[in-house]
Coordinates of C-alpha atoms and ligand atoms in Angstrom, one line a residue:
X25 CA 51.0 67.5 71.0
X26 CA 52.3 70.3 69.8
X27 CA 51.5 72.0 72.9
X28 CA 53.0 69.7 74.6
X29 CA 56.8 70.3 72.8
X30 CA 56.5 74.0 73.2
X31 CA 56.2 73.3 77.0
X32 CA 58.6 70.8 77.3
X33 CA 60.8 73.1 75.1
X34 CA 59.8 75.9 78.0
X35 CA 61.2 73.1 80.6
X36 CA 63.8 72.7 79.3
X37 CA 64.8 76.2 79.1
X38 CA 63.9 77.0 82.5
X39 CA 66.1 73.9 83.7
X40 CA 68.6 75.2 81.6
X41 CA 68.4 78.8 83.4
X42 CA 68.3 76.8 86.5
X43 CA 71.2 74.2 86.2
X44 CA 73.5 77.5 84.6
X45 CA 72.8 79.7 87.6
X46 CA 73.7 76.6 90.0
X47 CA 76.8 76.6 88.1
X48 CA 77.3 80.3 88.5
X49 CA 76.6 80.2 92.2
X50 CA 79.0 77.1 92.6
X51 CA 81.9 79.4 90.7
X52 CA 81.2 82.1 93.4
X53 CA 81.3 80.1 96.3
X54 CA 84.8 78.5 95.1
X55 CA 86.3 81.8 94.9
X56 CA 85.1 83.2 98.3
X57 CA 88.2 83.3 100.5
X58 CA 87.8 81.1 103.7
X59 CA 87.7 82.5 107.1
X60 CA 91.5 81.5 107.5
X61 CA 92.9 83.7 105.2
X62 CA 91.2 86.8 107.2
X63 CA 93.0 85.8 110.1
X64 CA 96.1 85.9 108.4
X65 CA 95.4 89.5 106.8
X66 CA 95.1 90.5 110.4
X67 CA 98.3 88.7 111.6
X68 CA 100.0 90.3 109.2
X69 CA 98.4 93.7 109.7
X70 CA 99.7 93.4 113.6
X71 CA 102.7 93.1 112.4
X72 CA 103.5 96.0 110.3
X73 CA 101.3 98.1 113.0
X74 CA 104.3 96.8 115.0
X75 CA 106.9 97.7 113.1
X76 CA 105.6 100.9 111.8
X77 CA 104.3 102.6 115.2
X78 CA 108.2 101.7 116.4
X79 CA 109.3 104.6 114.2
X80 CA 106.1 106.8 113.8
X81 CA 104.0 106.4 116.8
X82 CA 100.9 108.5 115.2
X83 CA 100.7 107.0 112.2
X84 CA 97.9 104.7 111.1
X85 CA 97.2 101.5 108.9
X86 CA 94.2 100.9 107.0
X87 CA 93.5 98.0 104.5
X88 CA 91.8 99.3 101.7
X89 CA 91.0 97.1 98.4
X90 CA 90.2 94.0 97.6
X91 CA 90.8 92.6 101.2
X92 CA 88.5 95.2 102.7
X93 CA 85.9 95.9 100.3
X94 CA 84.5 92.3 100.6
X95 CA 85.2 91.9 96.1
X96 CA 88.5 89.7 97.0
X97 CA 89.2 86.5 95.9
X98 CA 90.8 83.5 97.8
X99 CA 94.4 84.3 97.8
X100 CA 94.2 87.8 96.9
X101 CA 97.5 90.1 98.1
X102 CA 96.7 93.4 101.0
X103 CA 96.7 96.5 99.7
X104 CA 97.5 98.7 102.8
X105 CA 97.6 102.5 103.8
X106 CA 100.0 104.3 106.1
X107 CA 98.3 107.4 107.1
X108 CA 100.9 110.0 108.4
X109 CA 101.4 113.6 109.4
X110 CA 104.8 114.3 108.4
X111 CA 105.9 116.7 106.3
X112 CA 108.9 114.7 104.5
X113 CA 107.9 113.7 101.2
X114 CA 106.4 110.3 100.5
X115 CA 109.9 109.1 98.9
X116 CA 111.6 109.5 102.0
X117 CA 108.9 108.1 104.3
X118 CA 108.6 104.8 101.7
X119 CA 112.2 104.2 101.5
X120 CA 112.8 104.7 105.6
X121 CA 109.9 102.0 105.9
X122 CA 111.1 100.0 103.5
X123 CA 114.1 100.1 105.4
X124 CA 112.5 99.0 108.4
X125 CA 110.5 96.0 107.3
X126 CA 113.9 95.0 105.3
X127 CA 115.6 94.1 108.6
X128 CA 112.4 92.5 110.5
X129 CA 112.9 89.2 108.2
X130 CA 110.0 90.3 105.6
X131 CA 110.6 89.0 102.3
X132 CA 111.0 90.8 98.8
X133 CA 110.7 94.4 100.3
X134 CA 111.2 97.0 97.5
X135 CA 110.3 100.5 97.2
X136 CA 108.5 101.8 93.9
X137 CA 108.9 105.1 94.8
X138 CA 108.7 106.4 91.1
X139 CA 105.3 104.0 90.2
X140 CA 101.8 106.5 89.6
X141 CA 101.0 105.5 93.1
X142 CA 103.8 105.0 95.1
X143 CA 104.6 101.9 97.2
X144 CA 106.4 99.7 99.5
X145 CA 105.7 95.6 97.8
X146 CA 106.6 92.7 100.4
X147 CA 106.1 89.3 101.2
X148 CA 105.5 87.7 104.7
X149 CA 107.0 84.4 104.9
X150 CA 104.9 83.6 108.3
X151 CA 101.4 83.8 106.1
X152 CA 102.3 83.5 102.7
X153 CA 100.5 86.9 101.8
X154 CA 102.1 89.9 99.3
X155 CA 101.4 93.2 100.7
X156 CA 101.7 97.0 98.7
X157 CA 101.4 99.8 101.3
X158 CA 100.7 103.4 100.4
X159 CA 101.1 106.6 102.1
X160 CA 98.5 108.8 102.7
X161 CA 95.4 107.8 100.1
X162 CA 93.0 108.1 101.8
X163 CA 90.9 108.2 99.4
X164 CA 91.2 104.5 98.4
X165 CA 90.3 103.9 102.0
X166 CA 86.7 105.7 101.6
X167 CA 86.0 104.3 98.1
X168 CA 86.7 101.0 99.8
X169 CA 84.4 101.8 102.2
X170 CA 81.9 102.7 99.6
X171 CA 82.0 99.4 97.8
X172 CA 81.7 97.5 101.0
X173 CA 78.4 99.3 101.9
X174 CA 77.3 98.8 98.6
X175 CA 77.6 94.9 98.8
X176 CA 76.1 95.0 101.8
X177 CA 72.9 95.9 100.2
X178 CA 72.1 93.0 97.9
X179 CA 74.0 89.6 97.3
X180 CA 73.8 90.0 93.6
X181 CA 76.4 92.4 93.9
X182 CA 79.2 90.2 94.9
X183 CA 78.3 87.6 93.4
X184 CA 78.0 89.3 89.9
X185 CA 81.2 91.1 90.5
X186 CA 83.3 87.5 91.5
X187 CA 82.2 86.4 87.9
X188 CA 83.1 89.3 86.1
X189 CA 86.4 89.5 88.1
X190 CA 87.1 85.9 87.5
X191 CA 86.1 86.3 84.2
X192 CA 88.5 89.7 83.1
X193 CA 91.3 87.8 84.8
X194 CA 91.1 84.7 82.7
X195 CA 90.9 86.4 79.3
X196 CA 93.5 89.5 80.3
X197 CA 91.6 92.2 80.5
X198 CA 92.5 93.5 84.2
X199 CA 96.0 94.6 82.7
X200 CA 95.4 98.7 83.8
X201 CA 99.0 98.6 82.2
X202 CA 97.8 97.2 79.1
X203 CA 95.5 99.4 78.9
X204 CA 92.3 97.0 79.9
X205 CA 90.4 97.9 83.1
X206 CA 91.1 97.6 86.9
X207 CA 89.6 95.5 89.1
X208 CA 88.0 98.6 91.0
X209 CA 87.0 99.8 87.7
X210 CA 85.1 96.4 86.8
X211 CA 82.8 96.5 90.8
X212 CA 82.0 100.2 90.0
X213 CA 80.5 99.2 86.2
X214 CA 78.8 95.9 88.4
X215 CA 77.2 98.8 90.9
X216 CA 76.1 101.2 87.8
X217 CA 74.5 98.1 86.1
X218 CA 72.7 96.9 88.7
X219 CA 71.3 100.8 89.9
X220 CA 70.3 100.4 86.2
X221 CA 68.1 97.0 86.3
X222 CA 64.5 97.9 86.7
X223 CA 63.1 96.9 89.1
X224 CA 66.2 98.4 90.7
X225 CA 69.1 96.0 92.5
X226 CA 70.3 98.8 94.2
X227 CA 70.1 102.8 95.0
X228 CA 72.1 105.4 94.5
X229 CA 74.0 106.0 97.8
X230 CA 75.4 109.4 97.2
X231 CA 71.9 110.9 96.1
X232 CA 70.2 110.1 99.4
X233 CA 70.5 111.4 102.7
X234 CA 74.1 111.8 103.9
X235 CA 74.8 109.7 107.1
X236 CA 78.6 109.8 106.8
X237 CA 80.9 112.2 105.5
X238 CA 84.7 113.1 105.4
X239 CA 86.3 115.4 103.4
X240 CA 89.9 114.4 101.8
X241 CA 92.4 116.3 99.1
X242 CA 89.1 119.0 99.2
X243 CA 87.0 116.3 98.2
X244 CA 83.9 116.1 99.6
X245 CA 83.1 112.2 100.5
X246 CA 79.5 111.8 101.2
X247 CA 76.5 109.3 101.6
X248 CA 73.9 106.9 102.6
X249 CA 76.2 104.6 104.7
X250 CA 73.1 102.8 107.1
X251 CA 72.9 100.3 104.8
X252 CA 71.0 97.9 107.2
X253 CA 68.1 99.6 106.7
X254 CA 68.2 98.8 102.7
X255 CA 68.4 95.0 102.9
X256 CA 65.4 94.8 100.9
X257 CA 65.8 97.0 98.6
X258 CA 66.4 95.0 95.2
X259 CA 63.8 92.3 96.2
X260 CA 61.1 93.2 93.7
X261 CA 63.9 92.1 91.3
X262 CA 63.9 88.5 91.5
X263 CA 66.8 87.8 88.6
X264 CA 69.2 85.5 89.1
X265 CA 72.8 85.9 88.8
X266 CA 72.7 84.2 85.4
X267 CA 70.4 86.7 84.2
X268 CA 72.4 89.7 85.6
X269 CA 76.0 88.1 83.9
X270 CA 74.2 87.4 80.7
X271 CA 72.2 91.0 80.8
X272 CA 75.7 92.9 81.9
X273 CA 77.9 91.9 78.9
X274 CA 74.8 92.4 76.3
X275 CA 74.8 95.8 78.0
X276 CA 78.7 96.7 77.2
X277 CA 78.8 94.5 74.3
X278 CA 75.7 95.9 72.2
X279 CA 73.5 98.3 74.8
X280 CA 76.5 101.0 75.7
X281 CA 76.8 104.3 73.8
X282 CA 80.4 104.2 73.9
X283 CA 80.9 107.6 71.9
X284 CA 78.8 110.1 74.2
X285 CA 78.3 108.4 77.3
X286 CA 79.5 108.0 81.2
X287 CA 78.6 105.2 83.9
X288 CA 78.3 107.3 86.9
X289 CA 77.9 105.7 90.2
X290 CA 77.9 109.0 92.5
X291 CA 74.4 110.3 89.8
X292 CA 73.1 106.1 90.1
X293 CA 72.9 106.7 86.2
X294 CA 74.7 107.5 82.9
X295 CA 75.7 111.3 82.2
X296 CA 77.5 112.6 78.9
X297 CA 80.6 112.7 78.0
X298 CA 80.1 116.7 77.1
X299 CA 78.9 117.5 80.4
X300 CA 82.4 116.3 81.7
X301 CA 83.8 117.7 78.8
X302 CA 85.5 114.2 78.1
X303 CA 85.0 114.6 74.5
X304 CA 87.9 115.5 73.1
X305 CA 91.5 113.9 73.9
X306 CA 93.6 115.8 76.3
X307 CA 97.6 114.3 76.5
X308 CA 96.9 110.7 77.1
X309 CA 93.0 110.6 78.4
X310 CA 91.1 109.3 75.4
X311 CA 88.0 108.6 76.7
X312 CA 87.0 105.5 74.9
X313 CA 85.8 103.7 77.8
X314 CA 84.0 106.3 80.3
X315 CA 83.7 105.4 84.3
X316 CA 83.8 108.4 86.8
X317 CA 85.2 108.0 89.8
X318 CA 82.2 108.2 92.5
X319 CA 84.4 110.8 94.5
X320 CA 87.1 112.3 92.7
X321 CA 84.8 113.2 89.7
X322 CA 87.3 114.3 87.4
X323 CA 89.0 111.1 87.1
X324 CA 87.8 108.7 84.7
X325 CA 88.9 104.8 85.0
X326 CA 88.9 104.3 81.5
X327 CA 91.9 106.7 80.9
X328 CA 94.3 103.6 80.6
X329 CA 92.5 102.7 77.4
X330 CA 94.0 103.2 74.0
X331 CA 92.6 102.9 70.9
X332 CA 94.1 98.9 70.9
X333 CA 93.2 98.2 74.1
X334 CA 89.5 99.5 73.6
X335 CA 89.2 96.6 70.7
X336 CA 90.2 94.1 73.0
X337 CA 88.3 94.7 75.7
X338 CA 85.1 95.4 73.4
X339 CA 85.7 92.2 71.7
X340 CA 85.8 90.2 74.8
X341 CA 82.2 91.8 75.9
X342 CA 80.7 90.3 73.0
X343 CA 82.5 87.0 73.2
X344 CA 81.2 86.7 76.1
X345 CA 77.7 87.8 75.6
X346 CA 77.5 85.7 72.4
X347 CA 78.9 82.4 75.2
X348 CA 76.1 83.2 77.4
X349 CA 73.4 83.6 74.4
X350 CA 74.5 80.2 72.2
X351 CA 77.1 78.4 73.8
X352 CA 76.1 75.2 76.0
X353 CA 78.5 75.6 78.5
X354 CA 78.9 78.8 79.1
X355 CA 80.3 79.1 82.6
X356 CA 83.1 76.7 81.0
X357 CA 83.3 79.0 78.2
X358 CA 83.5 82.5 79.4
X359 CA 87.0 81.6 81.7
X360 CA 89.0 79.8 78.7
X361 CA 92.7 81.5 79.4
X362 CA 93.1 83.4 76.3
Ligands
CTP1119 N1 91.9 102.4 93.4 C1 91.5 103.8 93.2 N2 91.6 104.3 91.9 C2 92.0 103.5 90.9 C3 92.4 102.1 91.1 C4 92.3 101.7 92.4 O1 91.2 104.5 94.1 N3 92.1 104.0 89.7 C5 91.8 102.0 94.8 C6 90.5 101.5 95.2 O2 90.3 101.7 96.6 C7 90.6 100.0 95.0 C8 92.1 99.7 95.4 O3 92.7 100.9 95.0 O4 89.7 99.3 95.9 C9 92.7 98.5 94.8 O5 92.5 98.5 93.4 P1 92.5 97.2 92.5 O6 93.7 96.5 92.7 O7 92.0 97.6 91.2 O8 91.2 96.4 93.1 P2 91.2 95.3 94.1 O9 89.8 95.4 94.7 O10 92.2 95.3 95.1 O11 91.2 94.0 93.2 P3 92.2 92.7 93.1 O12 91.4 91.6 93.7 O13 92.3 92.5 91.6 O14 93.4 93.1 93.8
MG1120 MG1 94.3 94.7 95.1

């Protein structure tokens, strides 16, 4: 009989497993945007294709982001890219636009022309949606692409990256000027983690054949970018997304060497902070957090964190892996507003 418990006990475990993934899944699916809200991205991105090609007939708009790289929520705002050829400087070019959109009935126009990344904010009134455009970053645009392909590859992705999203939004850690992470920071740690299951969830694109390649600001953009062909790639790994959530915060709450090592996407594997020379702190880049960029190498997303902002965000990895190891509700749990 006492066989008997122990199996019961194992039932019980594996309904548990069971009944938390379903929950997992249903959290997903609630935050998948529906088909609708495409449409409207696209109205709206006629629009300013309008507007725009009025006064600069070459120039180009790409969505790049969260609306493009398939990691956005319902409701989400466009992050947008005019691509130009002029020579005037981006000030000029972002205040003349703003100028433009001002007077076609768009709401809340405003040039930030002094922000890191400079950028024209509006609201359309016809669909609801917030817009930021950009000029000329182009690079967004290919990492966007990246991502995209990425997801592409295995389902887990996504649906591990909605939940960690989700998740860094309810407790306030996607504040880059708070010094917590960005969102595009957060997918790229979900892409190293899962190139680091074993069996692996997914390959390393840049360190196979490259199939598509651009080259931007003397970067070098290159990869694997059939993606098709590597639908089953992660299927000797059979984890559910329950696992994978649990499994990523143990990793950055108690499994990540935080004082010597990198997450590195572009190498599918972790590199050391000495080979990037990212050991010592240079102006404002401290390093605490390490997460290279897959294409511009020297840039490390973790540079908005401070040596507050690093115990937050720590702190919150293991409050969440200790919800996901004892608590009985965890996908309750993990998204209390803080
Ligand atoms: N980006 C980047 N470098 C950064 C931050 C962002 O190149 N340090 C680019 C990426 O192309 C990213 C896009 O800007 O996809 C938007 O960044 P972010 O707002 O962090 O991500 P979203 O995917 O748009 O997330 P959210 O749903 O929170 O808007
Ligand atoms: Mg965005």
């Amino acid at each position: 009989s006492q066989r008997m418990r122990m199996l019961k006990r194992q039932m019980e475990c594996r309904n548990d497993i069971h009944r938390l993934n379903a929950a997992f899944l249903a959290i997903y699916q609630s935050l998948i945007p529906p088909e609708e809200e495409r449409a409207k991205q696209n109205q709206l991105l006629a629009l300013l294709e309008k507007l725009v090609c009025k006064e600069w007939p070459e120039a180009r708009l790409y969505l790049y982001g969260s609306c493009a790289n398939s990691f956005g929520v319902s409701k989400s705002d466009i992050d947008v890219c005019l691509a130009i050829n002029e020579d005037i400087n981006k000030s000029e070019i972002l205040l003349k636009l703003a100028d433009i959109l001002q007077s076609d009935n768009l709401q809340n126009v405003q040039a930030l022309t002094r922000a890191r990344v400079p950028i024209v904010k509006l609201m359309d009134p016809g669909t609801g949606i917030s817009c930021d455009i950009c000029i000329n970053n182009v690079l967004a645009v290919v990492n966007t692409k990246l991502l995209r392909d990425y997801a592409k590859i295995d389902g887990r992705l996504r649906q591990l990256a909605f939940i960690v999203k989700h998740w860094a939004k309810s407790r306030g850690v996607n504040e880059t000027y708070q010094g917590t992470l960005s969102s595009y920071a957060y997918v790229l740690m979900c892409i190293h983690f899962l190139q680091q299951r074993r069996p692996a969830i997914l390959p390393c694109l840049q360190g196979m054949e490259t199939t598509y390649s651009v080259t931007v600001d003397d970067i070098e953009c290159a990869y694997f970018d059939q993606v098709e062909k590597l639908r089953n790639f992660g299927s000797a790994n059979k984890e559910t997304v329950a696992q994978l959530v649990w499994a990523f915060f143990n990793y950055w709450a108690y499994g990540h060497d935080y004082a010597n090592s990198v997450i590195s996407v572009r190498t599918g594997s972790i590199i050391s902070k000495r080979e990037k020379d990212w050991t010592r702190r240079i102006g404002n880049d401290r390093h605490l957090i390490c997460i290279e960029d897959p294409f511009e190498t020297s840039h490390d997303l973790g540079r908005v964190v401070d040596k507050f902002s690093i115990r937050v965000l720590r702190e919150e990895f293991e409050r969440a892996a200790d919800i996901m190891q004892y608590d009985p509700n965890p996908c309750v749990t993990l998204f209390e507003p803080y």
